[in-house]
Coordinates of C-alpha atoms in Angstrom, one line a residue:
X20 CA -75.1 77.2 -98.3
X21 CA -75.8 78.8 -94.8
X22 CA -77.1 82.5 -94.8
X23 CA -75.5 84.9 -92.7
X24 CA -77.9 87.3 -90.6
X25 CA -77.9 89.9 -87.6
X26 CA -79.1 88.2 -84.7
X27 CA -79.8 90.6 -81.4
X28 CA -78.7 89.7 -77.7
X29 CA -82.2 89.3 -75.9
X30 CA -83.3 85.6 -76.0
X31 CA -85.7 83.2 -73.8
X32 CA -84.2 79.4 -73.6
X33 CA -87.0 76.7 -74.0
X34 CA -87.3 75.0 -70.5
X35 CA -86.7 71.7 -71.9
X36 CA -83.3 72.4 -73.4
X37 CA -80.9 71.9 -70.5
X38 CA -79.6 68.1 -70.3
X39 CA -77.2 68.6 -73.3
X40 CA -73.8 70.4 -72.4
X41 CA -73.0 70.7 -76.0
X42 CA -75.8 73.6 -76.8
X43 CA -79.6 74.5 -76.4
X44 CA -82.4 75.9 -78.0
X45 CA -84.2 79.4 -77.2
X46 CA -86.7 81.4 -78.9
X47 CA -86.6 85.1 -79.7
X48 CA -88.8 87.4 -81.4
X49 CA -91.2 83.8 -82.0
X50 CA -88.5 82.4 -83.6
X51 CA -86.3 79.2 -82.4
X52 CA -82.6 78.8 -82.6
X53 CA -80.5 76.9 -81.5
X54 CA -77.1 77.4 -80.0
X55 CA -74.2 75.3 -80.7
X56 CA -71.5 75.3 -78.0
X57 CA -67.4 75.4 -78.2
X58 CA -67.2 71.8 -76.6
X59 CA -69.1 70.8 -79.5
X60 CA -66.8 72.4 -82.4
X61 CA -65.2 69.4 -83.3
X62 CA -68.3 67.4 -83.9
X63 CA -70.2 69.8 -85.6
X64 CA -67.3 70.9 -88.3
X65 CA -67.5 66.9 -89.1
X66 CA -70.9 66.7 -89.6
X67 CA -70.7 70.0 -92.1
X68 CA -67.0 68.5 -93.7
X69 CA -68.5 65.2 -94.3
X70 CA -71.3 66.0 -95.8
X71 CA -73.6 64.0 -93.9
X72 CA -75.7 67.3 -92.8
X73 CA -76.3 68.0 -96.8
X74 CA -77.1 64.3 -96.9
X75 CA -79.5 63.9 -94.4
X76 CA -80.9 67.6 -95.1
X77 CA -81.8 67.5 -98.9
X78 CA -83.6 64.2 -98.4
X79 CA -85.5 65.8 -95.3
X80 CA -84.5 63.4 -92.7
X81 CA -82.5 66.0 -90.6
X82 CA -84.5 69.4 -89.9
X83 CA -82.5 72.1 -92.5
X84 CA -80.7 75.4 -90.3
X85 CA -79.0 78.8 -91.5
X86 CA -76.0 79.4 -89.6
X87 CA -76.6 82.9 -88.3
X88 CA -74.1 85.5 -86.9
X89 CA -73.8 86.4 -83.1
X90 CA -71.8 88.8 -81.0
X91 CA -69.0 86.5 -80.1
X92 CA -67.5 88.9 -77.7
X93 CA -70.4 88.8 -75.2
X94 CA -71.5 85.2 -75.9
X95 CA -67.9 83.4 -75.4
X96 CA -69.5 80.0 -74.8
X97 CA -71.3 79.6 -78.2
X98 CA -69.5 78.3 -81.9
X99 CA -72.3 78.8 -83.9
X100 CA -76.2 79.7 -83.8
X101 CA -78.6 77.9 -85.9
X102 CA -81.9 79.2 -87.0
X103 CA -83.8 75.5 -88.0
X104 CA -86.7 75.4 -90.2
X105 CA -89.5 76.0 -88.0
X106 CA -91.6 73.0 -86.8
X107 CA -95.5 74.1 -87.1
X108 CA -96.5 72.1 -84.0
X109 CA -94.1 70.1 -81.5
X110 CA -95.7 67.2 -80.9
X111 CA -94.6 64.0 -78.2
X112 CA -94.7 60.3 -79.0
X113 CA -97.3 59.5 -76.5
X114 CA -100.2 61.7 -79.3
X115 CA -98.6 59.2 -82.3
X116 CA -100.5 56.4 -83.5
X117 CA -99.0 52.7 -84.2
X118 CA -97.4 54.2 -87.4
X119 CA -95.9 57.1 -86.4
X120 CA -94.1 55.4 -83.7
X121 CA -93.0 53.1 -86.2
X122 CA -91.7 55.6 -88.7
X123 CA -90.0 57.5 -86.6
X124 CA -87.9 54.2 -85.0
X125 CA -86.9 53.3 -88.7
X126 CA -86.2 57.3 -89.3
X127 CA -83.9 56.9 -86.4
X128 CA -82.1 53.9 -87.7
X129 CA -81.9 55.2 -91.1
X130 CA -80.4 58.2 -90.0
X131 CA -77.7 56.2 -87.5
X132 CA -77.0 54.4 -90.7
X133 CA -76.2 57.1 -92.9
X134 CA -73.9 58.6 -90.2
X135 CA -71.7 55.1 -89.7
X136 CA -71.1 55.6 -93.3
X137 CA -69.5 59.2 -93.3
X138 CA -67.9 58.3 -89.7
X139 CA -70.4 59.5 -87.8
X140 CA -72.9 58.0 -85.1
X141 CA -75.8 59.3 -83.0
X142 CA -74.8 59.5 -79.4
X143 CA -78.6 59.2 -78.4
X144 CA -81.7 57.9 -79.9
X145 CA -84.5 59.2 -78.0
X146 CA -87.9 59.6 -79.4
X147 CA -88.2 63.1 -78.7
X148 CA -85.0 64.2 -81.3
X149 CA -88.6 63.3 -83.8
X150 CA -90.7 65.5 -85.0
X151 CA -93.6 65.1 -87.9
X152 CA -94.1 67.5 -90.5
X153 CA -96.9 66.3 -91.6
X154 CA -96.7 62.8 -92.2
X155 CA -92.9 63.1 -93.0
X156 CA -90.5 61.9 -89.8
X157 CA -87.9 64.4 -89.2
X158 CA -84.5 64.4 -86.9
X159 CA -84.3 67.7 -85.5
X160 CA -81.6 67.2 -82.7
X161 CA -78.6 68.9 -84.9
X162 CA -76.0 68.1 -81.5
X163 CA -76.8 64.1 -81.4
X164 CA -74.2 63.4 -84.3
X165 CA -70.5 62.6 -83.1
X166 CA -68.1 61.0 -84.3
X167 CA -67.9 57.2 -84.7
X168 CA -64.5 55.8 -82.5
X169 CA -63.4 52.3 -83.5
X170 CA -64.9 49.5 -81.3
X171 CA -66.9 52.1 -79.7
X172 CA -70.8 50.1 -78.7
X173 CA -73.7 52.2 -79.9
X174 CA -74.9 54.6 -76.3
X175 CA -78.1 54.9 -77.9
X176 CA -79.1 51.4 -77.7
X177 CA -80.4 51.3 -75.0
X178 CA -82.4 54.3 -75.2
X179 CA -83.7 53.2 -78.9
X180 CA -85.4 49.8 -77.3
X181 CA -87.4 51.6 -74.4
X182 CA -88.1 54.9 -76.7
X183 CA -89.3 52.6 -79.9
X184 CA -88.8 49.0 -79.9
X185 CA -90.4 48.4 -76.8
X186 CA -94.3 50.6 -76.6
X187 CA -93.7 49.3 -80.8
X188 CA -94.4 45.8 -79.1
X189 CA -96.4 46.4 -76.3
X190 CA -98.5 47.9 -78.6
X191 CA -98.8 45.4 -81.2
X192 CA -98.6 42.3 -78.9
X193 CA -101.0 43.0 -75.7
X194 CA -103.0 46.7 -76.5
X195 CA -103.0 49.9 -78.4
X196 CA -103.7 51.6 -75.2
X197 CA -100.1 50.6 -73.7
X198 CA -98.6 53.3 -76.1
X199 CA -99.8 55.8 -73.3
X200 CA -96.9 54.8 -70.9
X201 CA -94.9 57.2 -72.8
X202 CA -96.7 59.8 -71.1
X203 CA -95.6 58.4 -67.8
X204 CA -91.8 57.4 -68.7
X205 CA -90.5 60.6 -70.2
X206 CA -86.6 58.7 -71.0
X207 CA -88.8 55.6 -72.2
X208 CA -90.6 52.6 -71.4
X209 CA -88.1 50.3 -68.8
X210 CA -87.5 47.2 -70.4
X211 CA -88.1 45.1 -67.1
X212 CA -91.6 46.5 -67.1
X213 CA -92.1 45.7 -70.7
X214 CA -90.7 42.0 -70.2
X215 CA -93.3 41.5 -67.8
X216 CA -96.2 43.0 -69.1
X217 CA -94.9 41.0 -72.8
X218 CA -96.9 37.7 -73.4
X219 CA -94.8 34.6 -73.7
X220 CA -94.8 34.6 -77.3
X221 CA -92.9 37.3 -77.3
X222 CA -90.4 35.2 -75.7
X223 CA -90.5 33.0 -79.2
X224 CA -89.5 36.4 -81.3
X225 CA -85.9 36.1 -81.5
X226 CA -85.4 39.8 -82.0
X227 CA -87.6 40.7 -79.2
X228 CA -86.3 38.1 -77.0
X229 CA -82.9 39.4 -77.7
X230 CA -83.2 43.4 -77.5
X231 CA -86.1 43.8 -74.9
X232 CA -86.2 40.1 -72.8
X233 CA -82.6 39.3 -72.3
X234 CA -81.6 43.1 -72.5
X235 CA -83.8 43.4 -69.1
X236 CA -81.5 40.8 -67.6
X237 CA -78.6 41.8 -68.8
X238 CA -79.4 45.7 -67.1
X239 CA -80.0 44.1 -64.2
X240 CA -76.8 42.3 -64.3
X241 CA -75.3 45.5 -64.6
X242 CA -76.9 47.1 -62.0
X243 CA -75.4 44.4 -59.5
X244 CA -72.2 44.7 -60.9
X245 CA -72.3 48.4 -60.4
X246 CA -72.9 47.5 -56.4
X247 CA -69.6 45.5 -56.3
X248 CA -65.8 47.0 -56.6
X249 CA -65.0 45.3 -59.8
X250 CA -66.5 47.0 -63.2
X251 CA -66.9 44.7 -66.1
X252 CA -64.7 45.8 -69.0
X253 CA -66.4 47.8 -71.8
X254 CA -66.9 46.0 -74.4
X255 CA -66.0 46.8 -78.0
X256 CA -67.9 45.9 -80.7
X257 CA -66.7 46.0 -84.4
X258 CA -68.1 47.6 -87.5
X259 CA -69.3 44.5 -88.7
X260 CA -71.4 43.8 -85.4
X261 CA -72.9 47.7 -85.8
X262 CA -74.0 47.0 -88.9
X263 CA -75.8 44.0 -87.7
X264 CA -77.0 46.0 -85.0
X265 CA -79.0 48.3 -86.9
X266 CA -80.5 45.4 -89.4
X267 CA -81.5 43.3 -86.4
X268 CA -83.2 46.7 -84.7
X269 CA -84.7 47.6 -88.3
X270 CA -86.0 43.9 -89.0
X271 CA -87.3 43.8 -85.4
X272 CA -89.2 46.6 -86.0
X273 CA -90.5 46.5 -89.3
X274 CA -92.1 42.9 -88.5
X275 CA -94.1 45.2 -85.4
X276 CA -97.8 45.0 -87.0
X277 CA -101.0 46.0 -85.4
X278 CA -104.3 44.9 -86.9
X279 CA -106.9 47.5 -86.8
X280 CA -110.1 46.8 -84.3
X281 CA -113.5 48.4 -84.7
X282 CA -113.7 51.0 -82.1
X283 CA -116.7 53.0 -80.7
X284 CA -116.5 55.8 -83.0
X285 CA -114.3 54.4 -85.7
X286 CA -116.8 54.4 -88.2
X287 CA -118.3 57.6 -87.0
X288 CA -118.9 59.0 -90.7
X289 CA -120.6 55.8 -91.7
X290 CA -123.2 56.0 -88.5
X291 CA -123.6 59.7 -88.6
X292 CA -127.6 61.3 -88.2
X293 CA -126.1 63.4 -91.7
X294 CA -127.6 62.6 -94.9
X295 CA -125.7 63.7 -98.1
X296 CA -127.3 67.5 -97.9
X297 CA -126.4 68.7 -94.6
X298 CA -122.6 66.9 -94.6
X299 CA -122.3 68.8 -98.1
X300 CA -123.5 71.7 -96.0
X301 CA -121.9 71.7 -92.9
X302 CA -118.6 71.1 -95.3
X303 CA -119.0 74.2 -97.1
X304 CA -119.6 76.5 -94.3
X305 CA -116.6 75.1 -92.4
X306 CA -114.8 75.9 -95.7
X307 CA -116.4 79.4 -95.7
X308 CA -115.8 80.0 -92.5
X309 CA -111.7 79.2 -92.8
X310 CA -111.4 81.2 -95.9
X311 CA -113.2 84.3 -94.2
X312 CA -110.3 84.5 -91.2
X313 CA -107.5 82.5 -93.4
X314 CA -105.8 81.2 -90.0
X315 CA -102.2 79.9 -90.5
X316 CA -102.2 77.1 -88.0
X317 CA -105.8 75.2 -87.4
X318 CA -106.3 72.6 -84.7
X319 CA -108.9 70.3 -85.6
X320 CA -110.5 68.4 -82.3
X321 CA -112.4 65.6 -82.8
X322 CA -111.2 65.5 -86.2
X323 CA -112.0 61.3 -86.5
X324 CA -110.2 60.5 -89.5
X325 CA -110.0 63.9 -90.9
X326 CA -112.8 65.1 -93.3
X327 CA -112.8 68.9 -91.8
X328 CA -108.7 68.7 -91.6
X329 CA -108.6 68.5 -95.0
X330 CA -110.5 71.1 -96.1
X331 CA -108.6 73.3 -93.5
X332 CA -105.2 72.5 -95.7
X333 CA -106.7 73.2 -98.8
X334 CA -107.8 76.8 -97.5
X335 CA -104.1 77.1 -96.6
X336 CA -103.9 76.2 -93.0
X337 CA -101.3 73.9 -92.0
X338 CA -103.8 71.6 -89.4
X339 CA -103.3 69.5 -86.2
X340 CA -105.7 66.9 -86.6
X341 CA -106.5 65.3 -83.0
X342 CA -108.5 62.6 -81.7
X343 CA -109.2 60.2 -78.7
X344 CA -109.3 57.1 -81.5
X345 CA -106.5 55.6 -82.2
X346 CA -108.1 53.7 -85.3
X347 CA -109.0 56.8 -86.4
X348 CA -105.7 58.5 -86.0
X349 CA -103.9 55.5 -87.5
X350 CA -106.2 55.1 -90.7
X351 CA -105.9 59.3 -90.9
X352 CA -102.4 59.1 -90.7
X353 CA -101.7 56.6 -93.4
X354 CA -104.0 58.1 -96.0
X355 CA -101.8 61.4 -95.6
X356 CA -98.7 59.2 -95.4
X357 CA -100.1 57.6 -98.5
X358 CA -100.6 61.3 -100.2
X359 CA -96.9 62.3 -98.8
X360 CA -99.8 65.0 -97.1
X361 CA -97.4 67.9 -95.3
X362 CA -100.2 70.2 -94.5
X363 CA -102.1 67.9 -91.6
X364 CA -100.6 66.3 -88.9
X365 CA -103.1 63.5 -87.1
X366 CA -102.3 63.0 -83.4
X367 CA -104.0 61.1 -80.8
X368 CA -105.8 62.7 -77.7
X369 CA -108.0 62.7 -75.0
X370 CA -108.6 66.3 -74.2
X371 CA -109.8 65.9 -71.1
X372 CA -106.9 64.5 -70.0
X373 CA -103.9 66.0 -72.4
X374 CA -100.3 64.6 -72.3
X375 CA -97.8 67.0 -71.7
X376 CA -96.1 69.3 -69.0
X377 CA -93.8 66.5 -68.4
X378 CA -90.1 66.2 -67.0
X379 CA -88.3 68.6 -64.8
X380 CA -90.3 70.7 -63.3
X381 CA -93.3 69.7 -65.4
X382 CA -91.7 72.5 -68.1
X383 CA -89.3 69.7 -70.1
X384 CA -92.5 69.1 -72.2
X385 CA -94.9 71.9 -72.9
X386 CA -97.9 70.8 -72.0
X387 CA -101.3 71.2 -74.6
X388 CA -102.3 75.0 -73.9
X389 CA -99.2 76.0 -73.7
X390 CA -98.4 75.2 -77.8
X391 CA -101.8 77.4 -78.1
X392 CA -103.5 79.8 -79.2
X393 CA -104.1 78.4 -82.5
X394 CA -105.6 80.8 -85.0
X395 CA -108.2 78.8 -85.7
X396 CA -109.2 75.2 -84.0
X397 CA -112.7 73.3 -85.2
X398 CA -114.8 71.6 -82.8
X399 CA -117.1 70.2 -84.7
X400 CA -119.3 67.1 -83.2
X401 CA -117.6 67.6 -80.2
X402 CA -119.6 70.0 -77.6
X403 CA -122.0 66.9 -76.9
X404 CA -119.2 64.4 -75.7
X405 CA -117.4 67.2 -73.3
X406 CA -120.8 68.9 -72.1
X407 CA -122.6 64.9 -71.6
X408 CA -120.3 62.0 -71.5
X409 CA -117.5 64.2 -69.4
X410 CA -120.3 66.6 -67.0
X411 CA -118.3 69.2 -68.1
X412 CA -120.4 72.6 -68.0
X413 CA -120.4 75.4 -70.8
X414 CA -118.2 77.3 -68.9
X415 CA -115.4 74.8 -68.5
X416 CA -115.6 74.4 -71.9
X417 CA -115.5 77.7 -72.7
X418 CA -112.3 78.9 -70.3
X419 CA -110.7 76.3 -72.2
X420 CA -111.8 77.0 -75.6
X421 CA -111.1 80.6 -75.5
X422 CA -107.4 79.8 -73.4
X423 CA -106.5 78.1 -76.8
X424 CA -107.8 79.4 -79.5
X425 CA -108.2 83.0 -81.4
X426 CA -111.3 82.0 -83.8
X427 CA -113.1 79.0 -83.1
X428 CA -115.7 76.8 -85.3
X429 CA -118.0 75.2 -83.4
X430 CA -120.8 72.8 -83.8
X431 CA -123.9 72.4 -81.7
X432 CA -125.8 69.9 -81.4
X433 CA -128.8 69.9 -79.7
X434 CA -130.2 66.6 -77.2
X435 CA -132.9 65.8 -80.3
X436 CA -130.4 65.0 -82.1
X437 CA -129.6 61.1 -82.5
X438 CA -126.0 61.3 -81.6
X439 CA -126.6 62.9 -78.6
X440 CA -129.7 60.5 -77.4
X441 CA -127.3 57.9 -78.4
X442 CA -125.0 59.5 -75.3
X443 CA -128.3 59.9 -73.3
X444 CA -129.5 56.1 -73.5
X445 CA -127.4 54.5 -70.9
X446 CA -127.5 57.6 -68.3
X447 CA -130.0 60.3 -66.6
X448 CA -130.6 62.9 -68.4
X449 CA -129.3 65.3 -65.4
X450 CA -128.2 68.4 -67.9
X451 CA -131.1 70.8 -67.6
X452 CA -128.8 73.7 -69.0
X453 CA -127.9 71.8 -72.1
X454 CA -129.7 73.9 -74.8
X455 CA -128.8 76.5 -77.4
X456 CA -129.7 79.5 -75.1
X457 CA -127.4 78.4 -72.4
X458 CA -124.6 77.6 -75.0
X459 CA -124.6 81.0 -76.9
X460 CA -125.0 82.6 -73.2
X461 CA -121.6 80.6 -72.2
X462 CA -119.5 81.3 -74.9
X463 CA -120.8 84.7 -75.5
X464 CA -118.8 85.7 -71.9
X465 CA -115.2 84.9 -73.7
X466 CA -116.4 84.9 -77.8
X467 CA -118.0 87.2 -80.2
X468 CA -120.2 85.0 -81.9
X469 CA -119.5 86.1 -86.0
X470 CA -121.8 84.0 -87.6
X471 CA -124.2 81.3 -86.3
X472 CA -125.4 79.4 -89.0
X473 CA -127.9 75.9 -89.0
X474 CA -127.0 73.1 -90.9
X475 CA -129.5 72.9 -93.4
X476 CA -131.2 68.9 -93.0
X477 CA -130.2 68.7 -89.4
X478 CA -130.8 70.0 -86.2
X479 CA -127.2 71.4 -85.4
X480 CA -125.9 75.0 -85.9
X481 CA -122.9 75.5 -87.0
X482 CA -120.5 79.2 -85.4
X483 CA -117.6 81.1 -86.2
X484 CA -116.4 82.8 -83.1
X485 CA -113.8 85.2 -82.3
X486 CA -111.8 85.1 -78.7
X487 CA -112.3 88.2 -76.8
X488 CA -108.7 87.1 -75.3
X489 CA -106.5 86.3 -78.5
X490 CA -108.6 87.5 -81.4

């Protein structure tokens, strides 16, 4: 049952909401909705009639809305607004691990499914209509459903192979790292590129073969046909090839593996300089720190495979767990899959190079400060790799720091440490400022230090800090 609510005039569209003539999404007051236009009436009364929105709704597949009332009057255009449940952090498939990825292609299919059975069909399938909350895979593009025509091909085909199936198998069949050309390709990885860059094994996968090798030609084909005067007739395709359709797609991807490799800092908790009394330390003051300033929404950088992100949830912070790793994001990931965990959400990133700001206009995608300030992010073990093995000075750090956060907790960690002579051995020591005094000097410019606090058993310190911009 929808609820029914005064909704005012002034509103800010997203930048990234433009492509789709059927509606688009704005925020006002810090709230999203979403606007569902007259061209889409039809549609959208089906999806309600059939019950496929209840369907996919209760079981959390398709992002839940309230239908809210508007001024019809002065907005002519519109047929209904939406307010969705709100998505704590928007993330983009180029931060998911292997997993993710994965659970978000069979999401996809599921949901396509589910639609062919109430007459339905999704007339896209691209990666970003996914968002995670938590480790749960949720549609949120309400305006992708339409309704299925007889003999009508699937128009999201093509989009699902280079959006899912094919960074899936790059991924799994040449190198993790390949799962960043989704950074690059904002409708999708091109599936000439991916045939190439495929090993010939891949040529001995029937379902690869088929959807991502043959699929390349057939494009091609297309694309020379499209030269000449004569079109090749569109071809129909019946229920009973859909069907098959999605199983092949589902089967294809499900058999996608990737087996876990021993990274640099994959088994950073196992190596760590911390013995049992300082971790048990540092753990509690982190805790005591989060429970002093309660923050709603905690990023966690550098959070490995998610120690400190945990203890953020259970003081009541729903928290963005990032990290370079990929094994680390991956194992993180499947332990709160595993624990049906809504509260943290891992992601992969390199933070001194952040996806984002993609698309038209570099505004389709927002890029990594722009989702900030966080109330609260943690950077703990983290000021040595910036500061040493990236030259970046304190005050980099810190314009940064305080552009995206409102409290931080930071670590430092000082060059006796073991971690960071680790960082030293294979370099000149060149970083004459690196030292407490210089560090509380830096951040003191844009941060009221709160509470500075060593960890007992170690040589690090361990601050709560306040932003002088957002606190």
């Amino acid at each position: 049952m929808t609820k029914m609510t005064n909704l005012s005039q002034e509103r800010l569209a997203l930048a990234g909401s433009f492509r789709d003539p059927c509606g688009f999404v704005y925020r006002q007051d810090s709230q999203i909705f979403r606007q569902v236009n007259q061209c889409y009436r039809t549609d959208y009364d089906k999806l309600i009639e059939s019950g496929l929105y209840n369907r996919l709704s209760e079981s959390n597949l398709l992002i839940g809305h309230e239908e809210i009332a508007f001024d019809s009057e002065n907005n002519s255009q519109a047929y209904k607004i939406l307010r969705p449940v709100n998505v704590p952090f928007v993330s983009w498939p180029g931060q998911w691990c292997f997993t993710q990825l994965k659970d978000a292609a069979l999401t996809t299919l599921t949901i396509l499914r589910e639609s062919f059975d109430c007459g339905m069909t999704l007339k896209d399938s691209t990666a970003y209509n996914i968002q995670f909350l938590g480790s749960k895979a949720t549609f949120i593009d309400t305006l992708s459903f339409t309704a299925y025509q007889t003999g009508q091909p699937w128009q999201g085909y093509q989009q699902f192979c280079r959006h899912f199936l094919t960074p899936l198998a790059l991924m799994s069949m040449c190198d993790i790292r390949l799962g960043h050309l989704q950074n690059s390709y904002i409708d999708g990885i091109p599936l000439d590129l991916a045939a190439k860059l495929l090993p010939f094994k891949a040529r001995l996968n029937l379902s690869l073969l088929m959807h991502i090798i043959l699929h390349a030609r057939s494009q091609q084909r297309y694309a020379d046909n499209a030269q000449s005067k004569t079109k090749a007739p569109l071809r129909k395709i019946s229920k009973t090839a859909w069907l098959g359709l999605i199983d092949s797609l589902k089967t294809s991807v499900e058999k996608l593996k990737w087996q876990l490799a021993d990274t640099e800092w994959g088994d950073y908790y196992q190596q760590t300089n911390y013995n049992q009394t300082a971790m048990k330390r540092k753990m509690e003051l982190a805790e005591k720190y989060l429970r002093e300033i309660s923050p709603k929404i905690t990023w966690d950088i550098g959070a490995n495979e998610g120690v400190f992100s945990e203890i953020a949830a259970q003081a009541g912070s729903y928290t963005v767990a990032f990290d370079i790793d990929p094994v680390a994001v991956e194992k993180h990931y499947l332990k709160c899959r595993n624990e049906n965990n809504t509260r943290i959400l891992p992601l992969i990133l390199d933070l001194t190079n952040p996806c984002g700001a993609l698309g038209w206009e570099n505004r389709e995608r927002a890029s990594f400060i722009e989702q900030g300030p966080a109330d609260a992010v943690m950077a703990l073990a983290l000021i040595h790799h910036l500061a040493i093995s990236n030259n970046l000075p304190f005050a980099k750090i810190v314009d940064f720091l305080a552009e995206v956060s409102r409290h931080l907790i930071i670590e430092f960690v000082p060059k006796e440490d073991s971690q960071v002579q680790r960082l030293l051995a294979s370099r000149e020591d060149i970083f004459g400022n690196y030292d407490q005094p210089s560090f509380e000097d830096a951040f003191g410019q844009s941060f009221e230090i709160i509470h500075r606090q060593p960890i007992d058993e170690s040589k690090r310190t361990l601050y709560l800090m306040r932003s002088k911009k957002h606190g």
